[in-house]
Amino acid sequence: MNFFMHYRKHILILVSIVLLVTAFFTYEKKSSFTFVDNALTFIVTPVQDGISKISSFFTNKINERKLNKENELETEDLVLKVKELESENEALSKKISLLSEENDELSSLLNIAKKYPDFETIGVRITAKDPGNWYDSFLINRGSNDGIYSNMPIIDSSGLVGMITEAGKTHSKAQSILDSHNSVSAVCLRTNDTGIISGDYTLFEKGLCRMSYISPTSSIVPGDEIFTSYLSDIYPAGISIGIVTEIGLEESGLSKTAVISPTANLKQMDSLLVITNYKKQTSETSTED
Amino acid sequence: MRIIFTAVLLVVNIALQSTLFQLIAIRGVVPNTAIIIIVSVALLRGRFEGLLTGFFAGLLQDIFFGNALFFYALLGMLTGYFCGGINKSFYRENFILPLVLCAAATFLYNMAIYLTSLIMMGNINLLYCFLNKILPETVYTSVLSILGYRLLFELNEMIEYKERFRRKLF
């Protein structure tokens, strides 16, 4: 013990360096849980599950209360609105028939209509979120026992959410598109402009992300919808990511950037879908390392 | 006894931090209760226990949410070590010092995260991060530390009392 006390500073520095080096080499390299990780999830996740279930129960109760009050006020307004909308509806239904013809043509071009129903999905629930304020990763309640491996895309009913980064036996770690580690190759179908969507520190808290490397000559405007492109190995093409809210020119002037508001509700995520059959390679590569 | 107690405390803390504390976030900023525990244990029990608590608290966060193994463990370890250094030179009943130390620790902890992000990814605005992430978290955590330290102080007294009792028996 005397030895330790005498050389404690040297030992501390040595241990720090060893830890720093391992941290550097494991940075974003892990794709599946180790034995220790799985053992720890076995201890910690039941607690997390319990707490998140209890807390979601109470938030649901509170939200219900709020909604009930709001609903009573709203119904009066709504009755009036219904009459207005009925008249509008007739005009619009004529337009829709025209647009649906156009839509059929376009989607057959893009093969979206074909691809969407083919996805095999597993429903998952979020059990815990990153306690830090820098990144947006979370744990979900399914793992490799249910056929979930790293690099599988996660969606919700309206759009892209993120991807699995590490898969454990019963739980896995995932990253949303708001996380600055994540980047998605994206395309604007209206103008055919491609770009990269990634999380941004300054937009993260507002629930927005940034699309960069858009061609400076592109005619992209706020309101355009952005989809995943066919260039990605991880994300299947044609999943809605978000809607452009702001356009800017990069400082260098060589490309445009856009602020994207995701279509998926990323601030109040609860249950999500994991696409399991997009690429067969994902399961093979993840078992290798 | 003490080891089991601290382990349970850390597990419950990571579970609470990742679930319930998301609900008490102010402007999207969640208080870092792990730092409160590390600082309190270091102040009450000294360097070595502060170091161990910091290491394991960080390790839990690394495993569940980190991008690199041992990164948060290293930060927690150093926090525990340096806060434990002044364990002998002040009265435990002093409730201002933990607050100041928590603020300093949270600030340095976040600056370390900022610097590593800068090295790994680049192009991050320091002023924005400082005003919107580091400062709110520092203030929130140090305010909560008054409560947290008080709680851990009482628990520590309780355990120490029991340990004294046991030693007398044998």
Coordinates of C-alpha atoms in Angstrom, one line a residue:
Chain A
M1 CA 0.0 0.0 0.0
N2 CA 2.9 2.3 0.8
F3 CA 4.2 1.7 -2.7
F4 CA 0.9 2.8 -4.2
M5 CA 0.7 5.9 -2.0
H6 CA 4.2 6.9 -3.0
Y7 CA 3.8 6.5 -6.7
R8 CA 0.1 7.4 -6.9
K9 CA 0.6 10.2 -9.3
H10 CA 2.7 8.1 -11.7
I11 CA 0.2 5.3 -11.5
L12 CA -2.7 7.7 -12.2
I13 CA -1.0 9.2 -15.2
L14 CA -0.1 5.8 -16.5
V15 CA -3.7 4.5 -16.1
S16 CA -5.1 7.7 -17.7
I17 CA -2.9 7.2 -20.7
V18 CA -3.9 3.6 -21.1
L19 CA -7.6 4.5 -20.8
L20 CA -7.2 7.4 -23.3
V21 CA -5.5 5.1 -25.8
T22 CA -8.3 2.4 -25.5
A23 CA -10.9 5.2 -25.9
F24 CA -9.2 6.4 -29.0
F25 CA -9.0 2.9 -30.6
T26 CA -12.6 1.9 -29.7
Y27 CA -14.0 5.2 -31.0
E28 CA -17.1 4.3 -33.1
K29 CA -15.6 0.8 -33.7
K30 CA -17.8 -1.3 -31.6
S31 CA -20.8 -2.8 -33.3
S32 CA -22.0 -5.4 -30.9
F33 CA -22.1 -5.7 -27.1
T34 CA -19.3 -7.6 -25.4
F35 CA -19.9 -10.1 -22.5
V36 CA -19.5 -7.3 -19.9
D37 CA -21.9 -5.1 -21.7
N38 CA -24.5 -7.9 -21.9
A39 CA -24.1 -8.7 -18.2
L40 CA -24.5 -5.0 -17.3
T41 CA -27.6 -4.6 -19.4
F42 CA -29.0 -7.6 -17.6
I43 CA -28.7 -5.7 -14.3
V44 CA -29.5 -2.1 -15.4
T45 CA -32.1 -2.4 -18.1
P46 CA -34.9 -3.9 -15.8
V47 CA -34.5 -0.8 -13.6
Q48 CA -34.7 1.4 -16.7
D49 CA -37.6 -0.5 -18.1
G50 CA -39.5 -0.2 -14.9
I51 CA -38.8 3.5 -14.5
S52 CA -39.6 4.4 -18.1
K53 CA -42.8 2.5 -18.0
I54 CA -43.9 4.2 -14.8
S55 CA -42.9 7.7 -16.1
S56 CA -44.6 7.2 -19.4
F57 CA -47.7 6.1 -17.6
F58 CA -47.8 9.3 -15.7
T59 CA -46.9 11.5 -18.6
N60 CA -49.7 9.9 -20.5
K61 CA -52.1 10.6 -17.7
I62 CA -51.1 14.2 -17.6
N63 CA -51.3 14.6 -21.3
E64 CA -54.8 13.0 -21.3
R65 CA -55.9 15.6 -18.8
K66 CA -54.6 18.4 -20.8
L67 CA -56.1 17.0 -24.0
N68 CA -59.5 16.6 -22.4
K69 CA -59.6 20.3 -21.4
E70 CA -58.4 21.5 -24.8
N71 CA -60.8 19.2 -26.6
E72 CA -63.9 20.8 -25.0
L73 CA -62.9 24.2 -26.1
E74 CA -61.9 23.0 -29.5
T75 CA -65.1 21.1 -30.4
E76 CA -67.0 24.4 -30.6
D77 CA -64.6 25.9 -33.0
L78 CA -64.4 22.7 -35.0
V79 CA -68.1 22.5 -35.7
L80 CA -67.8 25.8 -37.6
K81 CA -64.8 24.7 -39.4
V82 CA -66.3 21.5 -40.6
K83 CA -68.8 23.5 -42.6
E84 CA -66.1 25.6 -44.2
L85 CA -64.0 22.5 -45.0
E86 CA -66.9 20.6 -46.5
S87 CA -67.1 23.2 -49.3
E88 CA -63.4 23.2 -49.8
N89 CA -63.4 19.4 -49.9
E90 CA -65.4 19.3 -53.0
A91 CA -63.0 21.5 -54.9
L92 CA -60.0 19.6 -53.7
S93 CA -61.4 16.1 -54.5
K94 CA -61.3 17.1 -58.1
K95 CA -57.7 18.1 -57.8
I96 CA -56.8 14.9 -56.1
S97 CA -58.0 12.8 -58.9
L98 CA -55.6 14.7 -61.2
L99 CA -52.7 14.5 -58.8
S100 CA -53.1 10.8 -58.0
E101 CA -52.7 10.1 -61.7
E102 CA -49.5 12.1 -61.7
N103 CA -48.4 10.4 -58.5
D104 CA -48.8 7.0 -59.9
E105 CA -46.5 7.9 -62.8
L106 CA -43.8 9.3 -60.6
S107 CA -43.8 6.6 -58.0
S108 CA -43.6 3.9 -60.7
L109 CA -40.5 5.8 -61.9
L110 CA -38.9 5.7 -58.5
N111 CA -40.0 2.2 -57.5
I112 CA -41.1 3.6 -54.1
A113 CA -44.4 1.9 -54.3
K114 CA -42.7 -1.4 -54.8
K115 CA -40.1 -1.0 -52.1
Y116 CA -42.1 0.2 -49.1
P117 CA -44.4 -2.9 -48.5
D118 CA -41.4 -5.2 -48.8
F119 CA -39.8 -4.1 -45.6
E120 CA -39.8 -6.5 -42.8
T121 CA -40.0 -4.6 -39.6
I122 CA -39.8 -5.3 -35.8
G123 CA -41.6 -3.0 -33.4
V124 CA -39.3 -1.8 -30.6
R125 CA -39.7 0.5 -27.6
I126 CA -37.3 3.0 -26.2
T127 CA -36.1 2.2 -22.7
A128 CA -33.6 4.9 -22.0
K129 CA -32.0 8.0 -23.5
D130 CA -28.4 9.3 -23.3
P131 CA -28.2 11.4 -20.1
G132 CA -25.6 13.7 -21.6
N133 CA -26.6 16.9 -23.5
W134 CA -24.2 16.4 -26.4
Y135 CA -25.4 13.4 -28.3
D136 CA -28.8 11.8 -29.1
S137 CA -28.4 8.1 -28.6
F138 CA -30.9 5.8 -26.9
L139 CA -31.5 2.1 -25.9
I140 CA -34.2 0.0 -27.4
N141 CA -35.7 -3.1 -25.9
R142 CA -34.8 -5.7 -28.6
G143 CA -31.4 -7.2 -29.6
S144 CA -29.7 -9.9 -31.5
N145 CA -32.0 -12.5 -30.0
D146 CA -34.8 -10.9 -32.0
G147 CA -32.7 -10.6 -35.2
I148 CA -31.5 -7.0 -34.7
Y149 CA -28.0 -6.2 -35.7
S150 CA -25.9 -3.0 -36.0
N151 CA -26.4 -0.7 -39.0
M152 CA -30.1 -1.5 -39.3
P153 CA -32.3 1.5 -40.1
I154 CA -35.0 2.7 -37.7
I155 CA -38.1 4.4 -38.9
D156 CA -41.4 5.4 -37.3
S157 CA -44.8 5.6 -39.0
S158 CA -43.9 8.9 -40.8
G159 CA -40.2 8.9 -41.5
L160 CA -36.6 8.0 -40.8
V161 CA -35.4 8.0 -37.2
G162 CA -31.9 6.7 -37.2
M163 CA -29.9 3.5 -37.1
I164 CA -28.7 0.8 -34.7
T165 CA -25.1 1.3 -33.7
E166 CA -24.5 -1.6 -31.3
A167 CA -26.6 -4.7 -30.8
G168 CA -26.7 -6.6 -27.6
K169 CA -28.5 -9.8 -26.8
T170 CA -31.7 -8.3 -25.4
H171 CA -31.1 -4.6 -25.9
S172 CA -29.3 -2.4 -28.4
K173 CA -27.9 1.0 -28.8
A174 CA -29.3 3.3 -31.4
Q175 CA -28.5 6.8 -32.8
S176 CA -31.0 9.3 -34.2
I177 CA -30.4 11.4 -37.2
L178 CA -30.1 14.4 -34.9
D179 CA -26.9 13.0 -33.4
S180 CA -23.8 14.7 -34.9
H181 CA -22.1 11.3 -35.4
N182 CA -24.8 10.2 -37.8
S183 CA -25.0 11.2 -41.5
V184 CA -27.4 10.1 -44.1
S185 CA -27.1 10.4 -47.9
A186 CA -30.3 12.2 -49.0
V187 CA -32.0 13.4 -52.1
C188 CA -34.7 16.0 -52.9
L189 CA -37.0 14.3 -55.3
R190 CA -38.5 17.5 -56.8
T191 CA -35.1 18.9 -57.9
N192 CA -33.0 15.7 -57.9
D193 CA -30.4 17.4 -55.7
T194 CA -28.3 15.1 -53.5
G195 CA -26.7 16.0 -50.2
I196 CA -25.7 14.7 -46.8
I197 CA -27.9 15.1 -43.8
S198 CA -26.2 15.1 -40.5
G199 CA -26.9 16.2 -36.9
D200 CA -25.7 19.7 -35.9
Y201 CA -24.9 21.0 -32.4
T202 CA -26.7 24.3 -33.0
L203 CA -29.9 22.6 -34.3
F204 CA -30.0 19.5 -32.1
E205 CA -32.0 21.1 -29.3
K206 CA -34.6 22.4 -31.6
G207 CA -35.1 18.9 -33.1
L208 CA -33.7 19.9 -36.5
C209 CA -30.8 18.7 -38.6
R210 CA -28.7 20.0 -41.4
M211 CA -28.3 19.0 -45.1
S212 CA -25.0 20.0 -46.6
Y213 CA -23.1 19.6 -49.9
I214 CA -26.1 20.6 -52.0
S215 CA -25.1 22.0 -55.4
P216 CA -24.9 25.8 -55.3
T217 CA -27.0 26.0 -58.5
S218 CA -29.9 23.9 -57.2
S219 CA -33.4 25.3 -57.1
I220 CA -34.2 23.7 -53.7
V221 CA -36.7 25.8 -51.7
P222 CA -38.2 25.7 -48.2
G223 CA -41.1 23.2 -48.2
D224 CA -39.4 20.6 -50.3
E225 CA -39.4 17.1 -48.9
I226 CA -36.2 15.2 -48.6
F227 CA -35.8 11.4 -48.9
T228 CA -33.1 8.9 -48.4
S229 CA -31.1 8.3 -51.6
Y230 CA -30.1 5.1 -53.3
L231 CA -26.4 5.8 -52.5
S232 CA -26.5 4.5 -49.0
D233 CA -25.6 1.0 -47.9
I234 CA -27.5 1.3 -44.6
Y235 CA -30.7 3.2 -45.5
P236 CA -33.1 2.0 -48.2
A237 CA -34.0 4.6 -50.8
G238 CA -37.2 6.5 -50.6
I239 CA -37.8 6.9 -46.9
S240 CA -39.0 10.4 -46.0
I241 CA -36.5 12.2 -43.8
G242 CA -37.8 15.7 -43.5
I243 CA -38.9 19.0 -44.9
V244 CA -36.6 21.9 -45.8
T245 CA -37.2 24.9 -43.6
E246 CA -34.3 27.2 -44.4
I247 CA -31.7 27.5 -47.2
G248 CA -28.3 29.0 -46.9
L249 CA -25.0 29.3 -48.7
E250 CA -21.9 27.8 -47.2
E251 CA -19.2 30.3 -46.2
S252 CA -17.0 29.1 -49.0
G253 CA -19.8 29.6 -51.5
L254 CA -19.2 26.2 -53.0
S255 CA -22.3 24.5 -51.8
K256 CA -25.7 25.2 -50.2
T257 CA -26.9 24.0 -46.9
A258 CA -30.4 23.4 -45.8
V259 CA -32.0 23.1 -42.3
I260 CA -34.3 20.1 -42.3
S261 CA -37.2 19.5 -40.0
P262 CA -37.6 15.7 -39.6
T263 CA -40.9 14.2 -40.5
A264 CA -40.5 11.6 -37.7
N265 CA -41.4 12.9 -34.3
L266 CA -38.0 12.7 -32.7
K267 CA -38.7 14.7 -29.6
Q268 CA -41.3 12.3 -28.2
M269 CA -40.3 8.9 -29.5
D270 CA -41.8 5.9 -27.9
S271 CA -42.3 3.0 -30.2
L272 CA -40.4 2.6 -33.4
L273 CA -39.8 0.1 -36.3
V274 CA -36.5 -1.5 -37.2
I275 CA -36.1 -2.6 -40.8
T276 CA -34.5 -6.0 -40.7
N277 CA -34.4 -7.2 -44.2
Y278 CA -32.9 -4.3 -46.2
K279 CA -29.3 -5.6 -46.5
K280 CA -28.3 -9.2 -45.7
Q281 CA -24.7 -8.1 -45.3
T282 CA -25.5 -6.2 -42.1
S283 CA -26.0 -9.3 -40.1
E284 CA -22.9 -11.0 -41.5
T285 CA -20.6 -8.1 -41.0
S286 CA -21.8 -7.5 -37.4
T287 CA -21.2 -11.1 -36.4
E288 CA -17.7 -11.0 -37.7
D289 CA -16.5 -8.3 -35.4
Chain B
M1 CA -21.6 -3.0 2.7
R2 CA -20.3 0.3 1.4
I3 CA -19.3 -1.2 -1.9
I4 CA -22.7 -2.8 -2.5
F5 CA -24.4 0.5 -1.5
T6 CA -22.3 2.6 -3.9
A7 CA -22.8 0.1 -6.7
V8 CA -26.6 0.2 -6.2
L9 CA -26.4 3.9 -6.1
L10 CA -24.6 4.1 -9.4
V11 CA -26.9 1.7 -11.1
V12 CA -30.0 3.5 -9.9
N13 CA -28.4 6.8 -11.0
I14 CA -27.7 5.7 -14.6
A15 CA -31.2 4.3 -14.8
L16 CA -32.8 7.5 -13.5
Q17 CA -30.5 9.8 -15.5
S18 CA -31.5 8.0 -18.7
T19 CA -35.3 7.9 -18.0
L20 CA -36.8 10.0 -15.4
F21 CA -34.4 12.9 -15.4
Q22 CA -35.2 13.5 -19.1
L23 CA -38.5 14.7 -17.9
I24 CA -37.1 17.4 -15.6
A25 CA -34.8 18.8 -18.4
I26 CA -34.9 22.5 -18.7
R27 CA -34.5 23.7 -22.3
G28 CA -33.3 20.3 -23.2
V29 CA -30.5 20.3 -20.6
V30 CA -30.4 17.3 -18.2
P31 CA -28.5 17.7 -14.9
N32 CA -25.5 15.5 -14.5
T33 CA -26.2 13.7 -11.3
A34 CA -23.3 11.3 -11.8
I35 CA -20.9 14.2 -11.1
I36 CA -22.8 15.1 -7.9
I37 CA -22.3 11.5 -6.7
I38 CA -18.6 11.5 -7.7
V39 CA -17.9 14.8 -6.1
S40 CA -19.8 13.9 -2.9
V41 CA -18.2 10.5 -2.5
A42 CA -14.8 12.0 -3.1
L43 CA -15.3 14.8 -0.5
L44 CA -16.7 12.4 2.1
R45 CA -14.4 9.5 1.6
G46 CA -11.2 10.7 0.0
R47 CA -9.1 10.3 -3.1
F48 CA -9.2 6.5 -3.6
E49 CA -12.9 6.0 -3.2
G50 CA -13.7 9.0 -5.3
L51 CA -11.5 7.7 -8.1
L52 CA -13.1 4.3 -8.0
T53 CA -16.7 5.7 -7.9
G54 CA -15.8 8.1 -10.8
F55 CA -14.4 5.3 -12.8
F56 CA -17.4 3.0 -12.5
A57 CA -19.9 5.8 -12.9
G58 CA -18.2 6.7 -16.1
L59 CA -17.9 3.1 -17.3
L60 CA -21.6 2.6 -17.0
Q61 CA -22.3 5.7 -19.2
D62 CA -19.6 4.5 -21.7
I63 CA -21.2 1.1 -22.0
F64 CA -24.7 2.3 -22.4
F65 CA -24.4 5.5 -24.3
G66 CA -20.8 6.3 -25.2
N67 CA -19.0 6.1 -28.5
A68 CA -15.7 5.1 -27.1
L69 CA -14.9 2.7 -24.3
F70 CA -13.3 4.3 -21.1
F71 CA -13.8 7.9 -22.2
Y72 CA -16.3 8.9 -19.6
A73 CA -14.6 6.5 -17.2
L74 CA -11.4 8.4 -17.5
L75 CA -13.2 11.8 -17.0
G76 CA -15.0 10.5 -13.9
M77 CA -11.8 9.0 -12.5
L78 CA -9.9 12.2 -12.7
T79 CA -12.9 14.2 -11.3
G80 CA -13.0 11.8 -8.3
Y81 CA -9.2 12.0 -7.8
F82 CA -8.9 15.7 -7.8
C83 CA -12.0 16.4 -5.7
G84 CA -10.8 13.8 -3.2
G85 CA -7.6 15.7 -2.8
I86 CA -9.1 18.2 -0.5
N87 CA -11.1 15.7 1.6
K88 CA -8.9 16.2 4.6
S89 CA -8.7 20.0 4.6
F90 CA -12.3 21.1 5.1
Y91 CA -15.3 20.4 7.3
R92 CA -17.7 17.9 5.9
E93 CA -20.6 20.1 7.1
N94 CA -19.5 22.9 4.7
F95 CA -22.2 23.0 2.0
I96 CA -20.8 25.7 -0.2
L97 CA -17.7 23.8 -1.2
P98 CA -19.5 20.9 -2.9
L99 CA -21.5 23.4 -4.9
V100 CA -18.4 25.2 -6.1
L101 CA -16.6 21.9 -6.8
C102 CA -19.6 20.5 -8.7
A103 CA -19.7 23.6 -10.8
A104 CA -16.0 23.4 -11.6
A105 CA -16.1 19.7 -12.2
T106 CA -19.2 19.9 -14.6
F107 CA -17.5 22.7 -16.4
L108 CA -14.2 20.9 -17.0
Y109 CA -16.0 17.7 -17.8
N110 CA -18.0 19.3 -20.5
M111 CA -15.0 21.2 -21.8
A112 CA -13.2 17.9 -22.2
I113 CA -16.2 16.5 -24.2
Y114 CA -16.2 19.7 -26.3
L115 CA -12.4 19.4 -27.0
T116 CA -12.7 15.7 -28.0
S117 CA -15.6 16.5 -30.3
L118 CA -13.6 19.3 -31.8
I119 CA -10.7 16.9 -32.4
M120 CA -12.8 14.1 -33.8
M121 CA -15.3 16.1 -35.9
G122 CA -14.2 19.8 -36.0
N123 CA -16.1 22.9 -36.8
I124 CA -18.0 23.4 -33.5
N125 CA -18.9 26.8 -32.3
L126 CA -17.4 27.2 -28.7
L127 CA -19.6 30.2 -27.8
Y128 CA -22.8 28.5 -28.8
C129 CA -21.9 25.3 -27.0
F130 CA -20.9 27.3 -23.9
L131 CA -24.1 29.3 -23.7
N132 CA -26.5 26.5 -24.7
K133 CA -25.0 23.4 -23.2
I134 CA -22.1 23.9 -20.8
L135 CA -23.4 26.9 -18.8
P136 CA -27.0 25.6 -18.3
E137 CA -25.7 22.2 -17.3
T138 CA -23.2 23.6 -14.9
V139 CA -25.8 25.8 -13.2
Y140 CA -28.4 23.1 -13.1
T141 CA -26.0 20.5 -11.7
S142 CA -24.5 22.8 -9.1
V143 CA -27.9 23.8 -7.8
L144 CA -29.0 20.2 -7.6
S145 CA -25.8 19.3 -5.8
I146 CA -26.9 21.2 -2.7
L147 CA -29.7 18.6 -2.4
G148 CA -27.6 15.7 -3.6
Y149 CA -24.7 16.3 -1.3
R150 CA -27.0 16.7 1.7
L151 CA -28.6 13.3 0.9
L152 CA -25.3 11.5 0.4
F153 CA -23.9 13.2 3.5
E154 CA -26.8 11.8 5.6
L155 CA -26.4 8.3 4.0
N156 CA -22.7 8.4 4.7
E157 CA -23.2 9.3 8.3
M158 CA -25.6 6.4 8.6
I159 CA -23.2 3.9 7.1
E160 CA -20.3 5.2 9.2
Y161 CA -22.4 4.9 12.3
K162 CA -23.2 1.2 11.5
E163 CA -19.5 0.5 10.7
R164 CA -18.4 1.9 14.0
F165 CA -21.0 -0.2 15.8
R166 CA -19.7 -3.3 14.1
R167 CA -16.1 -2.6 15.0
K168 CA -17.0 -2.3 18.7
L169 CA -18.7 -5.7 18.6
F170 CA -15.7 -7.5 17.3

